[in-house]
Coordinates of C-alpha atoms and ligand atoms in Angstrom, one line a residue:
M1 CA 0.0 0.0 0.0
K2 CA 1.3 3.5 -0.8
R3 CA 2.3 5.6 2.2
I4 CA 1.6 9.3 2.4
L5 CA 2.9 11.7 5.0
F6 CA 0.9 14.9 5.6
V7 CA 2.5 17.8 7.5
D8 CA 0.6 20.8 8.8
D9 CA 1.1 22.8 12.0
E10 CA -2.6 23.3 12.4
P11 CA -4.3 20.2 13.9
R12 CA -7.6 21.6 12.6
V13 CA -6.3 21.4 9.0
L14 CA -5.0 17.8 9.5
D15 CA -8.4 16.8 11.0
G16 CA -10.1 18.2 7.9
L17 CA -7.7 16.2 5.7
K18 CA -8.3 13.0 7.7
R19 CA -12.0 13.3 7.3
M20 CA -11.9 14.2 3.7
L21 CA -9.5 11.4 2.8
Y22 CA -11.2 8.7 5.0
P23 CA -12.8 7.0 1.9
Y24 CA -9.2 6.3 0.6
R25 CA -8.0 4.5 3.7
N26 CA -7.9 1.1 1.9
D27 CA -5.7 2.5 -0.9
W28 CA -3.3 4.7 1.0
E29 CA -1.7 4.4 4.4
M30 CA -1.8 8.0 5.7
V31 CA 0.2 9.5 8.5
F32 CA -0.5 13.0 9.8
V33 CA 2.1 15.1 11.8
T34 CA 2.2 18.7 13.0
S35 CA 5.9 19.6 12.4
G36 CA 8.8 19.2 10.0
T37 CA 10.9 17.7 12.7
E38 CA 8.5 14.9 13.3
A39 CA 8.2 14.4 9.6
L40 CA 12.0 14.0 9.2
Q41 CA 12.1 11.5 12.1
L42 CA 9.3 9.4 10.5
L43 CA 11.0 9.5 7.0
A44 CA 14.3 8.3 8.6
A45 CA 12.5 5.4 10.4
S46 CA 10.3 4.1 7.5
E47 CA 9.6 4.5 3.8
F48 CA 7.1 6.9 2.4
D49 CA 6.0 7.4 -1.2
V50 CA 4.7 11.0 -1.0
L51 CA 5.2 13.9 1.4
M52 CA 2.5 16.5 1.4
T53 CA 3.4 19.6 3.4
D54 CA 2.2 23.0 4.3
V55 CA 4.6 25.9 3.7
R56 CA 4.1 28.4 6.6
M57 CA 4.9 26.6 9.8
P58 CA 6.8 27.6 13.0
Q59 CA 10.3 26.3 13.7
M60 CA 11.0 24.3 10.5
N61 CA 8.9 25.7 7.7
G62 CA 7.8 23.8 4.6
I63 CA 10.7 25.1 2.5
E64 CA 13.3 23.9 4.9
L65 CA 11.5 20.6 5.2
L66 CA 11.3 20.2 1.4
A67 CA 15.0 21.0 1.0
E68 CA 16.0 18.5 3.7
V69 CA 13.8 15.8 2.1
S70 CA 15.1 16.5 -1.3
K71 CA 18.7 15.9 0.1
R72 CA 18.0 13.0 2.4
H73 CA 15.1 11.1 0.7
P74 CA 15.1 12.1 -3.0
Q75 CA 12.9 9.1 -3.9
V76 CA 9.9 10.6 -2.0
V77 CA 7.5 12.7 -4.2
R78 CA 7.4 16.1 -2.7
M79 CA 4.0 17.9 -2.8
V80 CA 2.9 21.2 -1.3
L81 CA -0.5 22.0 0.0
S82 CA -0.3 25.7 0.9
G83 CA -2.5 28.6 1.7
T84 CA 0.2 31.3 1.8
A85 CA 0.2 34.2 -0.6
D86 CA 3.8 35.2 0.2
Q87 CA 5.4 35.4 -3.2
E88 CA 9.0 34.5 -2.3
M89 CA 7.9 31.6 -0.1
T90 CA 5.7 30.3 -3.0
L91 CA 8.4 30.6 -5.6
R92 CA 10.8 28.7 -3.3
S93 CA 8.4 26.0 -2.6
V94 CA 7.3 25.7 -6.2
T95 CA 10.9 25.1 -7.2
L96 CA 11.6 22.6 -4.4
A97 CA 8.4 20.6 -4.7
H98 CA 7.3 18.4 -7.5
Q99 CA 3.6 19.5 -7.3
Y100 CA 2.0 22.5 -5.8
L101 CA -1.6 22.5 -4.6
V102 CA -3.6 25.4 -3.1
K103 CA -5.8 25.2 0.0
P104 CA -8.6 24.5 0.1
C105 CA -8.2 21.5 -2.1
D106 CA -11.1 19.0 -2.6
A107 CA -10.6 15.3 -2.1
K108 CA -10.9 14.5 -5.8
T109 CA -8.2 16.9 -7.0
L110 CA -5.9 15.8 -4.2
R111 CA -6.4 12.1 -5.0
T112 CA -6.0 12.7 -8.7
K113 CA -2.7 14.6 -8.2
V114 CA -1.3 12.0 -5.8
E115 CA -2.3 9.0 -8.0
H116 CA -0.9 10.7 -11.1
A117 CA 2.4 11.4 -9.3
L118 CA 2.6 7.8 -8.1
N119 CA 1.8 6.4 -11.6
F120 CA 4.4 8.5 -13.4
H121 CA 6.9 7.8 -10.6
R122 CA 7.0 4.2 -11.8
T123 CA 7.8 5.0 -15.5
L124 CA 11.5 5.5 -14.9
E125 CA 13.2 2.4 -13.8
N126 CA 16.8 3.5 -13.1
P127 CA 16.7 4.3 -9.4
I128 CA 19.9 6.3 -9.4
L129 CA 18.6 8.6 -12.2
K130 CA 15.3 8.9 -10.4
Q131 CA 17.2 10.3 -7.4
I132 CA 19.3 12.6 -9.5
I133 CA 16.2 14.0 -11.3
A134 CA 14.2 14.4 -8.1
R135 CA 17.0 16.5 -6.7
L136 CA 17.2 18.9 -9.7
H137 CA 15.8 22.3 -9.0
S138 CA 17.1 23.9 -12.1
L139 CA 18.7 23.0 -15.4
P140 CA 21.9 24.7 -16.6
S141 CA 21.5 27.5 -19.1
I142 CA 23.7 28.6 -22.0
P143 CA 26.2 30.9 -20.4
S144 CA 25.8 33.8 -22.8
V145 CA 22.0 33.7 -22.4
Y146 CA 22.3 33.5 -18.6
V147 CA 24.6 36.6 -18.6
K148 CA 22.2 38.4 -21.0
L149 CA 19.2 37.6 -18.7
M150 CA 21.0 38.7 -15.6
G151 CA 22.1 42.0 -17.3
A152 CA 18.6 42.7 -18.5
L153 CA 17.0 42.1 -15.1
Q154 CA 19.4 44.6 -13.5
S155 CA 18.2 47.3 -15.9
P156 CA 15.4 49.4 -14.4
D157 CA 13.4 49.8 -17.6
V158 CA 13.6 46.4 -19.2
S159 CA 10.2 45.1 -20.4
I160 CA 8.9 41.6 -19.7
R161 CA 8.6 41.0 -23.4
E162 CA 12.4 41.5 -23.8
V163 CA 13.0 39.2 -20.8
G164 CA 10.6 36.6 -22.4
E165 CA 12.5 36.7 -25.6
I166 CA 15.8 36.0 -23.8
I167 CA 14.1 33.1 -21.8
A168 CA 12.8 31.6 -25.1
Q169 CA 16.5 31.2 -26.2
D170 CA 17.2 28.7 -23.5
L171 CA 15.8 25.2 -22.7
G172 CA 16.4 25.3 -19.0
M173 CA 14.9 28.7 -18.5
T174 CA 11.9 27.7 -20.7
A175 CA 11.3 24.6 -18.6
K176 CA 11.5 26.6 -15.4
V177 CA 9.0 29.3 -16.4
L178 CA 6.6 26.6 -17.7
Q179 CA 6.9 24.8 -14.4
L180 CA 5.8 28.0 -12.6
V181 CA 3.0 28.9 -15.0
N182 CA 1.6 25.4 -14.6
S183 CA 1.7 25.3 -10.8
A184 CA -1.6 25.9 -9.0
F185 CA -0.3 29.1 -7.5
F186 CA -0.4 30.8 -10.9
G187 CA -3.7 29.3 -12.0
M188 CA -2.6 25.9 -13.3
G189 CA -4.3 24.7 -16.5
R190 CA -3.9 27.9 -18.5
H191 CA -2.9 27.2 -22.0
I192 CA 0.5 28.6 -22.9
A193 CA 1.7 28.9 -26.5
T194 CA 5.3 30.1 -26.2
P195 CA 8.0 30.5 -23.5
A196 CA 7.8 34.3 -24.0
E197 CA 4.0 34.1 -23.2
A198 CA 4.8 32.2 -20.0
A199 CA 7.2 34.9 -18.9
V200 CA 4.6 37.7 -19.7
Y201 CA 2.0 35.8 -17.7
L202 CA 4.3 35.6 -14.7
G203 CA 5.3 39.2 -14.9
I204 CA 8.6 41.0 -14.4
D205 CA 8.6 40.9 -10.6
T206 CA 8.2 37.2 -10.4
V207 CA 10.8 36.5 -13.1
K208 CA 13.2 38.9 -11.2
A209 CA 12.5 37.1 -7.9
L210 CA 13.0 33.7 -9.6
A211 CA 16.3 34.7 -11.1
L212 CA 17.8 36.9 -8.4
S213 CA 16.5 35.8 -5.0
V214 CA 15.5 32.2 -5.6
S215 CA 18.4 31.4 -8.0
A216 CA 16.3 29.2 -10.1
F217 CA 18.6 29.6 -13.1
S218 CA 22.2 28.4 -13.3
Q219 CA 25.0 28.4 -15.9
F220 CA 26.1 25.4 -17.9
N221 CA 29.7 24.5 -17.0
A222 CA 31.1 24.5 -20.5
K223 CA 34.7 23.8 -19.4
A224 CA 34.0 20.7 -17.3
L225 CA 31.4 19.5 -19.9
S226 CA 33.3 20.3 -23.0
F227 CA 32.2 17.0 -24.7
F228 CA 28.6 18.3 -24.9
S229 CA 27.5 21.4 -26.8
I230 CA 24.5 23.0 -25.1
E231 CA 24.4 25.5 -28.0
A232 CA 24.0 22.7 -30.6
L233 CA 21.2 21.2 -28.4
Q234 CA 19.5 24.5 -28.3
Q235 CA 19.7 25.1 -32.0
H236 CA 18.4 21.6 -32.7
S237 CA 15.6 22.0 -30.2
M238 CA 14.5 25.4 -31.7
A239 CA 14.6 23.9 -35.3
V240 CA 12.5 20.9 -34.2
G241 CA 10.0 23.2 -32.4
F242 CA 9.5 25.5 -35.4
L243 CA 9.3 22.7 -37.9
A244 CA 6.9 20.7 -35.7
R245 CA 4.7 23.7 -35.5
N246 CA 4.6 24.0 -39.3
I247 CA 4.0 20.3 -39.7
A248 CA 1.1 20.3 -37.2
K249 CA -0.4 23.3 -39.1
S250 CA -0.1 21.5 -42.4
L251 CA -1.8 18.4 -40.9
G252 CA -4.8 20.6 -40.0
Q253 CA -4.2 20.1 -36.2
S254 CA -6.0 22.2 -33.7
R255 CA -4.6 25.5 -32.4
V256 CA -3.8 23.8 -29.0
A257 CA -2.1 20.9 -30.7
I258 CA 0.0 23.3 -32.9
D259 CA 1.2 25.2 -29.8
D260 CA 1.9 21.9 -28.0
A261 CA 3.9 20.7 -31.0
F262 CA 6.1 23.8 -30.7
L263 CA 6.7 23.6 -27.0
G264 CA 7.1 19.8 -27.1
G265 CA 9.5 20.2 -30.0
M266 CA 11.5 22.7 -28.1
L267 CA 11.8 20.5 -25.1
H268 CA 11.9 17.1 -26.7
D269 CA 15.6 16.4 -26.1
I270 CA 15.9 18.1 -22.6
G271 CA 16.7 14.7 -21.1
K272 CA 20.1 14.9 -22.9
L273 CA 20.9 18.0 -20.9
V274 CA 19.9 16.2 -17.7
L275 CA 22.1 13.2 -18.5
A276 CA 25.1 15.1 -19.8
S277 CA 25.3 17.6 -17.0
N278 CA 24.6 15.1 -14.2
C279 CA 26.3 12.0 -15.4
P280 CA 29.2 13.4 -17.5
E281 CA 31.4 10.2 -17.5
Q282 CA 28.6 7.9 -18.5
Y283 CA 27.4 10.4 -21.1
Q284 CA 30.8 10.4 -22.7
R285 CA 30.6 6.7 -22.9
V286 CA 27.3 7.0 -24.6
Q287 CA 28.8 9.3 -27.2
H288 CA 31.7 6.9 -27.9
L289 CA 29.4 3.9 -28.1
A290 CA 27.1 5.7 -30.5
Q291 CA 30.0 6.7 -32.7
E292 CA 31.8 3.4 -32.6
K293 CA 28.8 1.3 -33.4
A294 CA 27.0 3.8 -35.5
M295 CA 24.0 3.7 -33.2
A296 CA 21.4 6.3 -32.5
T297 CA 22.1 8.3 -29.3
F298 CA 19.0 7.0 -27.6
E299 CA 20.0 3.4 -28.3
A300 CA 23.5 4.0 -26.8
E301 CA 21.9 5.7 -23.8
R302 CA 19.8 2.6 -23.2
E303 CA 22.9 0.4 -23.2
I304 CA 24.7 2.6 -20.7
F305 CA 21.8 3.9 -18.5
G306 CA 19.1 1.3 -19.1
T307 CA 16.9 4.2 -20.2
S308 CA 17.2 7.1 -22.6
H309 CA 16.8 10.9 -22.8
D310 CA 13.1 10.7 -23.9
E311 CA 12.1 8.9 -20.7
V312 CA 14.4 11.0 -18.6
G313 CA 13.1 14.3 -20.1
G314 CA 9.5 13.2 -19.8
Y315 CA 10.0 12.2 -16.2
L316 CA 11.6 15.5 -15.3
L317 CA 8.9 17.6 -16.9
W318 CA 6.2 15.5 -15.3
L319 CA 7.8 16.0 -11.9
W320 CA 7.9 19.7 -12.6
G321 CA 4.2 19.6 -13.3
L322 CA 4.2 20.5 -17.0
P323 CA 1.0 19.6 -18.9
D324 CA 0.6 15.9 -19.8
A325 CA 0.4 16.9 -23.5
I326 CA 4.0 18.1 -23.3
T327 CA 5.4 15.4 -21.1
E328 CA 3.8 12.8 -23.4
I329 CA 5.5 14.3 -26.5
V330 CA 8.9 14.4 -24.7
A331 CA 8.6 10.9 -23.3
G332 CA 7.3 9.4 -26.6
H333 CA 9.4 11.0 -29.3
H334 CA 11.6 7.9 -29.9
R335 CA 8.9 5.2 -29.6
L336 CA 6.3 5.8 -32.2
T337 CA 4.2 3.1 -33.9
V338 CA 2.5 3.6 -37.2
D339 CA -1.1 4.5 -36.5
P340 CA -3.4 6.7 -38.7
E341 CA -4.9 8.1 -35.5
L342 CA -1.6 9.8 -34.9
T343 CA -2.1 12.4 -37.7
G344 CA -4.0 14.6 -35.3
T345 CA -1.4 14.5 -32.6
P346 CA 1.5 17.0 -31.9
L347 CA 3.6 13.9 -31.0
L348 CA 3.6 12.9 -34.6
A349 CA 4.6 16.4 -35.7
V350 CA 7.5 16.5 -33.3
Y351 CA 8.6 13.0 -34.3
L352 CA 8.6 13.9 -38.0
A353 CA 10.3 17.2 -37.4
D354 CA 13.1 15.5 -35.3
G355 CA 13.6 13.0 -38.1
L356 CA 13.8 15.7 -40.8
V357 CA 16.1 17.9 -38.8
N358 CA 18.4 15.0 -37.8
A359 CA 18.6 12.7 -40.7
G360 CA 16.9 14.4 -43.6
G361 CA 13.7 12.4 -43.3
E362 CA 14.6 9.9 -46.0
H363 CA 14.1 7.0 -43.6
E364 CA 10.6 8.2 -43.0
V365 CA 9.4 7.7 -46.5
D366 CA 7.7 4.3 -45.7
R367 CA 6.2 5.4 -42.5
L368 CA 4.8 8.6 -44.2
A369 CA 3.4 6.5 -47.0
A370 CA 1.7 4.2 -44.5
L371 CA 0.1 7.2 -42.8
G372 CA -1.0 8.6 -46.2
L373 CA 1.2 11.6 -45.7
G374 CA 3.9 11.0 -48.4
D375 CA 2.9 14.0 -50.5
H376 CA 3.9 16.4 -47.7
L377 CA 7.5 15.3 -47.6
P378 CA 9.0 17.7 -50.3
D379 CA 7.2 20.7 -48.7
W380 CA 8.4 19.8 -45.2
K381 CA 11.9 19.3 -46.4
S382 CA 12.0 22.8 -47.9
Q383 CA 10.6 24.2 -44.7
R384 CA 13.3 22.3 -42.8
D385 CA 16.0 23.8 -45.1
A386 CA 14.6 27.3 -44.5
I387 CA 14.6 26.8 -40.7
V388 CA 18.0 25.2 -40.2
G389 CA 19.6 27.1 -43.1
G390 CA 21.2 23.9 -44.4
N391 CA 23.0 23.3 -41.1
R392 CA 21.7 20.1 -39.6
C393 CA 22.7 19.3 -36.1
Ligands
FE2_401 FE1 15.6 12.7 -29.0
FE2_402 FE1 16.1 15.5 -31.3

């Protein structure tokens, strides 16, 4: 049975939760405590699957508790159930927790969130990687973009649009602003079309606090990780995002699907950044193996890690609470089966865009014919050439 630990300094709130969740007593073993110290003692003594904590608490607050649990028990899914309106506390807890819920929260929403968290938690099998990803609070950014953002944020008259355009040039920053926009605090569930739009929605004060006081962005260590080009990954990701958007349009997909194809395309290879920056030695072995045996990178990753960047990226973005439509694209972009139903999905658009940007798309001829899409290929190829300017990465 799954074990869930609830922490709130107000016994009244815990009593309410106990009553509300009573119908689930046969599915979950629930333990309720009133302080972070008690929670840490219990976590050290026995295993829990989920921690659900309040933020504003005396002595050890929720942020301190989340930080400790992320260090000592990274395998535990960290969720916040908070009523605070304090911006800095909220930003800190959103970046430390995997999911953020706002009080009051009804039983159905709470249950759905916890079940969803537990289900996705099972999708990544490598336990070491799971721990690494659970500890990640930010992804490294391209150094030049990081410096540009910090400089812009110091300037008194910078507009959020300019800041949004800088954020859109970096995968790590894009993922972080999408995490915030999708957290309950900022009205989870709002449809976002571009990273710049996410920044505009958050507003200049939030982005400033995120970058300057919460330090949610960091720089890629290009010296130590010289085997990996974050700039090439960024270029590839942007090309796939733009081309996937065009492909989704030409397939007559819905407005929402077209936007998801763009964001999913931008983020599809984010797992490579996670693997290369956190497991550099193994990632170098992946690169050698791929070269030596002329294998695709994701296949070499599976040999070395037992998993690949698609699963890793999907898992991270799910933990960060990005919409399912995006995490499914990221997690599924190397495992597609031919199915005519797919023509309406942004996953297909991203899959095809990735194939066209990487290998020219020639190997897709049969698949496209099976889907009845063969006629589009010349058009998509010329769009690909216009986007990447002939430089494939
Ligand atoms: Fe990929
Ligand atoms: Fe790719």
